[in-house]
Each structure stands twice: as C-alpha cells, then as structure tokens.
Amino acid sequence: MFAKLKNKILEEQNKAMAEEAVKQSKAMSIDALLTTLSSSSGPLAEELQCSICLDVFTDPVSTPCGHNFCKSCLNQCWDNSQTYNCPLCKETFNTRPYLKINIALREVVLLFTEISGQSKSEVLCDICDDVKMKALKMCLVCQSSYCQTHLEPHQRVPKLKKHKLIDPVENLEVYICQKHDKPLELFCRDDQTCVCLLCAVTNHRNHNTVSIEEESEERKSQLQTDVKQTIQDKMKRIQDFKSSAKHRKETSEKEKAETIALFTDLIRSIERCQSELLKMMEQKQKAAERKTEEFIKELEQEISELKRRDTELEQLSHTEDHLHLLQIYPSLSGPAHTSSWTDICNSDTHESVTNLRKALIQLQETLEERLNKTVSPELKWIQRYAVDVTLDPDTAHPLLILSDDGKQVTCGDTELKLKDNTKRFDYCYNVLAKEGFSSGRFYFEVQVKGNTEWDLGVARESINRKGMITAAPENGYWTVFLRDGNHYQACEGPDVSLSLRVKPQVVGVFVDYEEGLVSFYDVESRSHIYSFTGQSFTEKLYPFFSPSDNESENAAPLIILHVK
C-alpha cells in the first residue's frame, strides 16, 4: 500500500518535470525553424530554386510529372522547342500542358524571401546593347531605364533635364497614367488618387489637387507619427508581455517549488509511517511471542501437576487406607489451573493493528485528496482569463429555452415560433454565446450538475448550423460530452473515451488562441479533464453549449457561472 502511494507521487513529480522539458523543447524547435527559414543557403533554399534559372522561384508552376519551375522559364523552354518535355526528368508530353501557378508554393517562396531578406531582381538599362548594365535611374517621360553612361544626356541636355527621374522599378506602368500615357505627377485629394496633368484639367477639374511630392511629404509625416505611436504601443505591449511572462514564471517556479516540497513531505510522511508501523508490528509480535512462551511454560507446569496426581492415585489404588484417601480427595479432585489461549488471542495486538490500518487508510485518502488538488496547479492561473459569456438567442434551436439574463439553457417540450436565420441551429439542440474571440486567452465555467447529457466547448464562426452535425476539430468544433449519465468523451473524430474519477459538477473551458489550445477542467476537484493541442485557429471562436433533451432524466439546465 505504501509503495503504491509513493510510486503515484513520484509519477506525478516526473510528469511535471516532463511537461517542463516539452515546453523548453518546443521553444528550441521554433528557434530552429526560424533559423532554417532565414538561411539563404540551406536545404530549404535548394528546394525553392528553379533548375533552369538557378534562382528562387518566380510564379512557380508544376509539370504533370511533379517538378516545379518558374512560369516564364518553362514557357521560354517550350517556345523554342518542337516537343514538350520536363527539363529535369526529360518526360515528354503529347500536348503542351496548361500551366497554372502553384499558389501554395508561391506563398512559401514569398515567406522565405521575406524572412531570408533576399532582394528582388535588378532593373537593367534599356539602352545597353550587348551586356546590360544595372539601371541607375528611370525616366517617366521617356518611360525607359538608364545606366550611368546612358543617363548622361538627361543630366546635360536642358530639355531632358526637365524630365522626371525616379529610382528604377520593375512595375513602371504604376507610375504612368493609363489613359493619357503621361507621368502621374499630381494627387487628387477629393478622389484620393494619383493623376496626370491632363487628368487634372479634365476629369478632376475644380478638384483639390496637389503635387505628389507635397502629398507624399504630408503623408510621410503622418505615417512617421503613426509609426512612432505604433512603436510605442508595441513597446508597451512587449513590456506588458515581459512583465506577464516574468510574473507567470515566478508563479510557476513558486508553485513548482511548493509542489516538490509537498511531494517531499508526503514521501517522508509515508516513510515515517511505514517505519513506525513496522516497528510497532515488530514490538507486538515480540510481545505475542513472549506470551506464547509463558503460556507453554504454564501448560508444561500444569501437565507436571496432573502427572503427579496420577502417580498418587496409582499408589492409592493399591492401599486399604481408606481414611487417608478421603482426606486427600479434595486436593486431587479439584480442577487444575488451566491457561486459556483465548487470553492471548484476545490481547490488544490484533485490535491495535486493526486501528492502525484504519488510520493508514484514512491517511491514504487524505494524501490522494491532496494529490488531486495538486495535479492542476495551473487552474488558479487560468481563471484569471475569465470572460463574461451570455447565450445568443439568434443561434438557439427552437426547442431550447434561454433565461432572461442569458446565463441558463434547457430543452423544452414545444418548439418556439422563431424566425429562421443563417445563424440558428435547426436540427441539433445547440446554442452559441454572443461573444466571439479571435485572439488571446479566455476562460468560462458551466454548471452541469443534474444533467445526464451535455456538450460543451467552443466552435468557429463558419460552422454548419443546419441539419445533422458531426462535432470534430476538422468541422470547427472542439468539445467534450456526457452520455447516459456516465460516459464522457472528447470529440476528436474518432471520439476519445475519458476515464474520470468523479463526475464533474462544474466544467471550466480554457482557450489559448495563439497556442492552438482548448482545455477542459473539473473545477471542484481542480483536475484536468482533456486538452485539444496543436490546433490552428483562423477565425472567431464562440463558446458552445448543448443541454440534454426533455426526455432525459434530471435534465437540469446548463448554467454559465460567474468565475470568482
């Protein structure tokens, strides 16, 4: 019994240490991933490289054989060839494949180029004949790019010096009016768009127009102010996060130290009780052995006394001295003293051991209760993220009855005459909360006492609310449920059976949006029920409730509680 309880404590202690190690490993894995993404010469860079131009993919496309190339590179290869084959594996295609951009691969390429800091391709001079030199400037009037040599006329000829020069860009058409083929030199504040000089005297006549430079400087100033404010806000958030992380770490370290101290005290108490019990049992055993030896010794003395009487009787049987026989008869016929084994069996040894065992069972129950309260020390921290949740009548199934304050829901006998809408559940007895959350952490508690069937959790905003619903993460549901008053399961698809020591009366639901975590807790026993981990949330999450139908026994309402 002691060994079993001690092993249980050690298992809980090792579990806490393992969870801490997983957290550290996860942080290290994220750092390693970021390092890999930021490397421009690692294995990821090689996978994102076109085998034709030997550069990072531009508008990547895939061939039927599964290889990837830049769209322009592959089109150029096939434009100059009579056959259509893969430049990498040489597989030939009967007809020219229709090339569609691989959107997923393009997003990976964009992310890689952004993190690794790779620059875009250089703009080359339009005038150079043989070896194209890097463009130094671009003329919006001539709509051409010039290297240092070919830019010289624009710096010398008076007429060309009036042309507007800008830094080289790949998308020159963005800077040219598509209607008049003139440089965009003005900004219309009424229509919030860039215009050319002809636009300013035609379509934008009498509008408030200013030079692009003036508008740019004004917006730059405003943008700098906004950026500074944003930086200050971000710095404040960083400080808040650091302070929160520091406080959380200190709290975690304190709770960990207290937990270790508690486990240590429990182990010492068990070892002390075990030692005292063994010592007491040894003392009782020795006492019983001493009494047994004394009893045997008394029996041997009684046997000797009886043998003496038998000898005397044998001698008297041969004498005719009847008077002497009558005189000693009382001493011979009187009962000899006989010790009873019951005296030993009914000694206080058995009673003491029984009482001690009862005390030990009581101690074990106490220790287990303290252990159960220790296994979820994070619940106290999680309750800090409690939010005020109310039920949304626009989503409730017509059979559900909601309280006036929006805190209770039960299933009725008759469907209410309600206006149908896209938000309302029309088949399953479900209802969502009014409040949705798209970031951060939130927590709420629901009383399920007296309810033999219920579903609780969170659901994303775009879930299907019509007809039969299968609750699973891939369908936008993260829930646990009770059926037949005894069977608890988590909707993982397939469902996962849960073995709970006691029936929860109040269930707590905690969500960490950024971490992709949804956890459920038995609030009264302060123990963990189940967690969905590694999820990816991309839209609002709403608290989800489903009470038992009106045919269930003891169909008490689900009650949203105020977290103290």
XYZ file of C-alpha atoms in Angstrom:
564
model
C 0.000 0.000 0.000
C 2.784 2.454 0.904
C 4.830 1.515 -2.170
C 1.837 2.088 -4.455
C 1.117 5.537 -2.988
C 4.784 6.508 -3.101
C 5.056 5.450 -6.755
C 1.985 7.526 -7.593
C 3.578 10.624 -6.053
C 6.846 10.016 -7.920
C 4.906 9.578 -11.193
C 3.171 12.945 -10.705
C 6.520 14.575 -9.911
C 8.129 13.082 -13.054
C 5.125 14.143 -15.130
C 5.534 17.776 -14.054
C 9.248 17.669 -14.931
C 8.480 16.087 -18.334
C 5.932 18.796 -19.187
C 8.510 21.476 -18.415
C 11.026 19.715 -20.673
C 8.478 19.565 -23.524
C 7.893 23.317 -23.250
C 11.629 24.001 -23.497
C 11.964 21.587 -26.430
C 9.076 23.302 -28.229
C 10.722 26.708 -27.837
C 14.003 25.305 -29.164
C 12.167 23.757 -32.147
C 10.605 27.111 -33.076
C 14.020 28.827 -32.897
C 15.491 26.112 -35.106
C 12.673 26.533 -37.638
C 13.197 30.299 -37.831
C 16.941 29.746 -38.294
C 16.243 27.327 -41.157
C 13.835 29.743 -42.854
C 16.240 32.655 -42.553
C 19.107 30.707 -44.159
C 19.555 31.538 -47.859
C 21.904 28.599 -48.469
C 20.275 25.760 -46.556
C 18.219 22.767 -47.776
C 15.038 24.881 -47.948
C 16.711 27.371 -50.324
C 17.688 24.488 -52.615
C 14.125 23.145 -52.678
C 12.779 26.598 -53.670
C 15.268 27.054 -56.540
C 14.322 26.791 -60.216
C 16.583 24.291 -62.028
C 16.513 26.428 -65.195
C 17.466 29.928 -63.961
C 19.039 28.638 -60.703
C 17.221 31.382 -58.776
C 14.354 31.374 -56.292
C 11.024 30.585 -57.999
C 9.088 33.405 -59.670
C 5.408 32.453 -60.225
C 6.134 28.727 -59.713
C 4.231 26.196 -61.869
C 4.182 22.379 -61.745
C 4.540 19.952 -64.644
C 2.383 16.771 -64.852
C 5.426 14.791 -63.681
C 5.508 16.812 -60.449
C 8.546 19.077 -60.926
C 8.433 22.853 -60.341
C 9.851 25.713 -62.437
C 9.431 29.456 -62.922
C 6.498 30.021 -65.282
C 8.495 32.280 -67.599
C 11.483 29.898 -67.651
C 9.364 26.891 -68.619
C 7.376 28.821 -71.266
C 10.627 30.053 -72.813
C 11.953 26.471 -72.992
C 8.808 25.190 -74.709
C 8.512 28.230 -77.038
C 11.923 27.339 -78.507
C 11.245 23.618 -78.848
C 9.147 21.372 -81.086
C 8.490 18.918 -78.208
C 7.251 19.482 -74.700
C 9.266 17.654 -72.065
C 10.294 18.229 -68.458
C 13.695 19.998 -68.323
C 14.580 17.987 -65.217
C 13.459 14.367 -65.781
C 13.002 14.662 -69.607
C 9.497 13.116 -69.551
C 7.725 14.006 -72.829
C 4.106 15.229 -73.009
C 1.887 14.667 -76.048
C 0.341 18.135 -75.850
C 1.636 21.304 -74.260
C 0.419 21.253 -70.625
C -1.654 24.186 -69.405
C 0.389 25.847 -66.673
C -1.307 27.184 -63.539
C 0.617 28.935 -60.774
C 1.147 26.770 -57.680
C -0.376 29.162 -55.132
C 0.737 27.225 -52.051
C 4.351 27.044 -53.288
C 4.291 30.739 -54.194
C 3.224 31.625 -50.632
C 6.123 29.549 -49.253
C 8.527 31.340 -51.615
C 7.226 34.758 -50.552
C 7.588 33.821 -46.880
C 11.110 32.524 -47.499
C 12.242 35.625 -49.404
C 10.735 37.881 -46.734
C 12.408 36.085 -43.810
C 15.733 35.441 -45.538
C 15.934 39.086 -46.743
C 16.608 38.206 -50.398
C 16.171 41.247 -52.642
C 14.195 41.407 -55.864
C 15.876 41.122 -59.262
C 17.736 44.200 -60.510
C 16.333 46.550 -63.193
C 18.653 46.713 -66.223
C 19.350 49.568 -68.646
C 17.043 49.629 -71.706
C 19.670 51.288 -73.920
C 22.636 48.929 -73.451
C 23.064 46.638 -76.488
C 25.366 43.783 -75.521
C 25.963 43.497 -71.790
C 23.082 45.036 -69.928
C 24.235 47.284 -67.101
C 22.318 47.955 -63.905
C 19.906 50.884 -64.281
C 20.655 53.932 -62.155
C 17.512 55.967 -62.892
C 14.255 55.669 -64.809
C 12.586 58.483 -66.805
C 8.791 58.722 -66.505
C 8.544 60.857 -69.681
C 10.708 58.622 -71.859
C 9.456 55.541 -69.953
C 12.918 53.960 -70.106
C 15.636 52.966 -67.651
C 19.229 54.226 -67.931
C 22.593 53.128 -66.597
C 25.197 55.695 -65.502
C 26.517 56.109 -69.053
C 23.186 56.451 -70.858
C 21.766 58.737 -68.174
C 24.290 61.478 -69.094
C 22.037 63.246 -71.701
C 19.288 63.699 -69.080
C 21.838 65.430 -66.868
C 23.210 67.659 -69.655
C 20.555 68.493 -72.292
C 18.251 71.330 -70.988
C 15.063 69.814 -72.407
C 15.831 66.360 -70.995
C 16.820 67.817 -67.631
C 13.153 68.770 -67.150
C 12.078 65.144 -67.358
C 11.061 63.447 -64.131
C 13.562 60.805 -62.971
C 12.881 58.136 -60.327
C 14.752 55.177 -58.881
C 14.487 52.041 -61.067
C 11.352 49.921 -60.564
C 10.068 46.799 -62.295
C 6.448 47.957 -62.488
C 6.892 51.242 -64.379
C 3.244 51.172 -65.547
C 2.156 52.004 -61.983
C 3.772 55.463 -62.372
C 2.161 56.216 -65.777
C -1.423 57.358 -66.437
C -3.047 54.501 -68.359
C -5.497 56.890 -70.048
C -3.158 59.636 -71.281
C 0.206 57.822 -71.155
C 1.639 60.681 -69.082
C 3.558 60.626 -65.782
C 1.394 60.696 -62.646
C 2.578 63.982 -61.146
C -0.425 65.184 -59.130
C -2.626 63.785 -56.362
C -6.393 64.430 -56.221
C -7.398 64.698 -52.578
C -11.116 64.603 -53.427
C -10.857 61.204 -55.172
C -7.735 60.032 -53.287
C -5.900 59.001 -56.448
C -2.814 59.957 -58.468
C -3.471 61.795 -61.753
C -1.500 63.273 -64.659
C -1.625 66.909 -65.847
C -4.308 66.143 -68.468
C -6.462 64.389 -65.881
C -6.215 67.448 -63.623
C -7.772 69.737 -66.282
C -10.409 67.233 -67.479
C -11.972 64.669 -65.142
C -10.555 66.283 -61.985
C -11.164 69.880 -62.850
C -12.017 72.062 -59.812
C -10.799 69.255 -57.544
C -8.304 69.820 -54.754
C -5.071 68.635 -56.425
C -1.522 68.958 -55.130
C 1.856 67.697 -56.287
C 2.719 64.117 -55.493
C 5.767 65.361 -53.591
C 3.658 67.568 -51.330
C 1.121 64.824 -50.620
C 3.929 62.318 -50.099
C 5.715 64.559 -47.572
C 2.482 65.188 -45.684
C 1.615 61.516 -45.591
C 5.179 60.630 -44.718
C 4.965 62.970 -41.744
C 1.638 61.473 -40.693
C 2.980 57.981 -41.270
C 6.051 58.710 -39.160
C 3.778 59.918 -36.376
C 1.623 56.809 -36.712
C 4.678 54.568 -36.837
C 6.144 56.187 -33.739
C 2.839 55.738 -31.944
C 2.644 52.143 -33.146
C 6.204 51.525 -31.968
C 5.344 52.970 -28.567
C 2.230 50.788 -28.410
C 4.216 47.708 -29.450
C 6.961 48.500 -26.927
C 4.332 48.851 -24.232
C 2.816 45.517 -25.249
C 6.271 43.924 -25.188
C 6.838 45.305 -21.696
C 3.424 44.027 -20.647
C 4.183 40.605 -22.130
C 7.592 40.524 -20.452
C 6.062 41.551 -17.140
C 3.313 38.979 -17.530
C 5.814 36.290 -18.562
C 8.055 37.181 -15.622
C 5.133 37.062 -13.207
C 3.955 33.800 -14.730
C 7.436 32.315 -14.499
C 7.787 33.414 -10.879
C 4.364 31.996 -10.073
C 5.199 28.784 -11.908
C 8.541 28.455 -10.107
C 6.849 29.106 -6.774
C 4.107 26.560 -7.468
C 6.701 24.067 -8.699
C 8.750 24.552 -5.531
C 5.628 24.184 -3.386
C 4.624 21.040 -5.306
C 8.069 19.491 -4.913
C 8.057 20.392 -1.209
C 4.607 18.833 -0.831
C 5.672 15.651 -2.611
C 8.828 15.504 -0.472
C 6.808 15.921 2.742
C 4.343 13.269 1.619
C 7.128 10.802 0.822
C 8.771 11.493 4.189
C 5.432 11.055 5.963
C 4.864 7.742 4.191
C 8.370 6.515 5.014
C 7.960 7.614 8.651
C 4.552 5.906 8.945
C 5.951 2.795 7.297
C 8.877 2.734 9.723
C 6.609 3.277 12.734
C 4.184 0.603 11.570
C 6.960 -1.960 11.058
C 8.418 -1.084 14.460
C 5.029 -1.359 16.164
C 4.236 -4.666 14.440
C 7.647 -5.999 15.466
C 7.036 -4.978 19.096
C 3.561 -6.564 19.054
C 4.997 -9.725 17.513
C 7.658 -9.975 20.226
C 5.039 -9.386 22.925
C 2.849 -12.112 21.448
C 5.827 -14.487 21.310
C 6.619 -13.782 24.973
C 3.016 -14.510 25.996
C 3.054 -17.691 23.946
C 6.241 -18.844 25.670
C 4.719 -18.052 29.099
C 1.549 -19.957 28.168
C 3.545 -23.011 27.043
C 5.547 -22.872 30.265
C 2.351 -22.757 32.367
C 0.891 -25.669 30.369
C 4.026 -27.707 31.000
C 3.734 -26.944 34.751
C 0.066 -27.992 34.718
C 0.937 -31.203 32.897
C 3.590 -31.962 35.565
C 0.990 -31.335 38.299
C -1.513 -33.669 36.620
C 1.136 -36.373 36.236
C 1.937 -36.053 39.970
C -1.754 -36.551 40.854
C -1.982 -39.523 38.514
C 1.005 -41.093 40.257
C -0.560 -40.545 43.685
C -3.859 -42.034 42.535
C -1.997 -45.033 41.159
C -0.338 -45.535 44.534
C -3.636 -45.159 46.470
C -5.283 -47.780 44.282
C -3.089 -50.404 45.990
C -3.746 -49.368 49.615
C -6.570 -50.100 52.023
C -6.055 -46.867 53.984
C -9.452 -45.506 53.046
C -9.344 -42.735 55.656
C -6.218 -41.183 54.061
C -7.856 -41.382 50.651
C -10.837 -39.407 51.836
C -8.581 -36.800 53.450
C -6.589 -36.007 50.259
C -9.531 -36.402 47.849
C -10.341 -32.646 47.702
C -6.795 -31.771 46.572
C -6.772 -34.486 43.923
C -10.265 -33.961 42.586
C -10.114 -30.142 42.447
C -9.733 -28.658 38.931
C -6.208 -27.905 37.937
C -5.414 -24.314 36.821
C -5.518 -24.174 33.006
C -4.426 -21.145 30.997
C -6.684 -20.202 28.073
C -5.284 -19.499 24.569
C -8.137 -17.037 24.222
C -6.298 -14.789 26.679
C -3.527 -14.472 24.153
C -5.719 -14.282 21.029
C -7.826 -11.546 22.580
C -4.841 -9.452 23.515
C -4.624 -5.859 22.330
C -2.254 -6.822 19.497
C -4.956 -7.527 16.921
C -7.023 -4.527 17.990
C -4.005 -2.183 17.737
C -3.087 -3.421 14.268
C -6.705 -3.021 13.099
C -6.864 0.547 14.418
C -3.520 1.335 12.821
C -4.723 0.019 9.447
C -7.817 2.221 9.664
C -5.609 5.222 10.400
C -3.385 4.360 7.430
C -6.386 4.084 5.075
C -7.548 7.484 6.325
C -4.045 8.883 5.703
C -4.037 7.424 2.166
C -7.394 9.044 1.363
C -6.112 12.381 2.687
C -2.915 12.098 0.674
C -4.831 11.213 -2.507
C -7.132 14.192 -1.979
C -4.106 16.468 -1.590
C -2.550 14.907 -4.701
C -5.685 15.521 -6.767
C -5.633 19.161 -5.704
C -2.001 19.374 -6.714
C -2.184 17.851 -10.216
C -3.697 21.021 -11.773
C -1.948 23.993 -10.113
C -2.419 25.963 -13.367
C -6.222 26.234 -12.937
C -5.826 29.115 -10.483
C -3.712 30.961 -13.076
C -6.108 30.115 -15.936
C -9.105 31.547 -14.051
C -7.502 34.993 -14.405
C -8.636 34.940 -18.040
C -12.342 34.558 -17.166
C -14.736 36.387 -19.525
C -18.397 37.320 -19.236
C -20.383 34.964 -21.504
C -24.090 35.220 -22.416
C -26.173 32.995 -24.696
C -27.167 34.248 -28.167
C -30.932 33.633 -28.782
C -30.435 34.117 -32.557
C -28.412 30.859 -32.656
C -30.575 28.726 -30.313
C -32.562 25.725 -31.603
C -36.340 26.421 -31.331
C -36.719 23.770 -28.588
C -34.174 25.467 -26.307
C -35.356 27.765 -23.509
C -32.964 30.561 -22.502
C -33.204 32.524 -19.243
C -33.812 36.282 -19.371
C -30.241 37.029 -18.296
C -28.827 34.695 -20.970
C -26.987 32.550 -18.409
C -29.097 29.345 -18.426
C -30.344 26.992 -21.131
C -32.598 23.918 -21.012
C -34.573 21.883 -23.544
C -38.374 22.370 -23.653
C -41.299 20.259 -24.923
C -42.584 22.528 -27.701
C -40.713 24.332 -30.443
C -40.846 28.109 -30.145
C -42.058 30.077 -33.153
C -38.818 31.819 -34.062
C -37.652 33.462 -37.255
C -35.177 31.233 -39.055
C -31.806 32.707 -39.980
C -28.393 31.521 -41.120
C -27.048 31.632 -37.563
C -29.731 29.354 -35.985
C -29.293 25.595 -35.405
C -32.345 23.812 -36.869
C -31.664 20.122 -36.087
C -29.263 19.741 -33.143
C -30.117 21.252 -29.726
C -27.219 23.723 -29.783
C -26.675 27.374 -28.897
C -23.630 29.676 -29.116
C -22.580 32.621 -26.977
C -22.912 36.195 -28.194
C -19.239 36.827 -27.528
C -16.626 35.656 -30.036
C -12.838 35.738 -29.638
C -10.174 35.905 -32.361
C -7.017 36.302 -30.252
C -5.549 35.945 -26.767
C -6.855 33.696 -23.978
C -10.332 33.294 -22.490
C -11.984 31.060 -19.877
C -15.544 30.347 -18.713
C -17.267 27.910 -16.310
C -20.531 25.994 -16.735
C -22.532 24.142 -14.075
C -23.607 20.715 -15.405
C -24.895 19.302 -12.108
C -28.029 17.166 -12.502
C -27.685 16.965 -16.285
C -27.288 13.445 -17.709
C -26.369 14.512 -21.252
C -24.498 17.638 -22.370
C -21.938 19.012 -24.816
C -19.541 21.874 -24.025
C -16.645 23.606 -25.752
C -16.024 26.171 -28.498
C -16.861 26.394 -32.216
C -15.622 28.583 -35.041
C -17.880 31.196 -36.625
C -18.282 29.499 -40.038
C -19.599 26.137 -38.743
C -22.543 24.438 -40.447
C -25.653 25.005 -38.327
C -28.232 23.213 -40.442
C -29.158 19.515 -40.421
C -27.151 16.729 -38.797
C -23.803 17.916 -37.401
C -20.672 15.890 -36.671
C -18.686 17.625 -33.936
C -14.936 17.343 -34.636
C -11.992 19.778 -34.976
C -11.966 19.417 -38.775
C -15.602 20.615 -38.783
C -14.869 23.551 -36.463
C -15.887 22.019 -33.095
C -13.651 21.448 -30.044
C -15.948 19.822 -27.453
C -16.354 17.149 -24.774
C -19.672 15.466 -23.966
C -21.533 13.236 -21.486
C -23.969 10.492 -22.496
C -26.173 8.167 -20.383
C -25.029 9.965 -17.244
C -21.745 8.040 -17.163
C -19.850 8.061 -20.478
C -17.534 11.023 -21.067
C -15.837 11.511 -24.443
C -13.821 14.103 -26.379
C -14.923 14.836 -29.976
C -11.615 14.181 -31.747
C -13.000 12.264 -34.780
C -12.920 9.433 -33.829
C -14.107 10.230 -30.302
C -11.774 9.612 -27.341
C -13.226 7.971 -24.199
C -12.419 9.750 -20.924
C -11.975 7.973 -17.589
C -12.911 10.396 -14.799
C -12.527 9.585 -11.077
C -15.513 11.727 -10.107
C -18.397 13.247 -12.065
C -17.723 16.939 -12.740
C -20.375 19.296 -11.362
C -18.768 22.424 -12.823
C -16.705 22.313 -16.048
C -14.154 25.018 -16.905
C -13.222 25.709 -20.556
C -9.928 27.487 -21.383
C -8.729 28.621 -24.845
C -5.304 29.958 -25.847
C -5.936 31.203 -29.429
C -2.311 31.726 -30.478
C -1.131 28.416 -28.961
C -3.995 26.461 -30.595
C -5.071 25.042 -27.199
C -8.542 24.133 -25.847
C -8.569 22.598 -22.324
C -11.351 21.323 -20.030
C -11.191 21.157 -16.209
C -13.224 19.737 -13.311
C -13.405 22.962 -11.291
C -14.412 21.442 -7.923
C -11.675 18.791 -7.854
C -9.319 21.217 -9.692
C -8.282 18.407 -12.025
C -7.613 18.316 -15.772
C -10.182 16.517 -17.985
C -8.865 16.812 -21.585
C -6.977 19.115 -23.985
C -7.006 19.699 -27.756
C -3.447 20.767 -28.640
C -1.637 21.930 -31.788
C -4.808 23.372 -33.353
C -4.774 26.207 -35.919
C -7.410 28.909 -35.420
C -8.069 31.369 -38.261
C -11.452 32.846 -37.352
C -13.556 33.800 -34.337
C -14.287 31.133 -31.704
C -17.604 31.128 -29.821
C -18.450 29.261 -26.561
C -20.695 26.280 -27.454
C -23.478 24.664 -25.347
C -25.874 21.745 -25.855
C -28.134 20.573 -22.959
C -29.872 17.188 -22.723
C -33.241 16.776 -24.431
C -36.513 16.845 -22.487
C -36.686 13.023 -22.422
C -33.537 12.674 -20.277
C -33.862 12.111 -16.548
C -32.909 15.004 -14.284
C -32.457 17.289 -17.310
C -31.244 20.256 -15.271
C -30.233 23.461 -17.106
C -26.673 24.299 -18.120
C -25.739 27.396 -16.110
C -22.943 29.825 -17.017
C -21.312 30.759 -13.704
C -19.538 33.890 -12.578
C -15.876 32.932 -12.031
C -14.764 34.052 -8.566
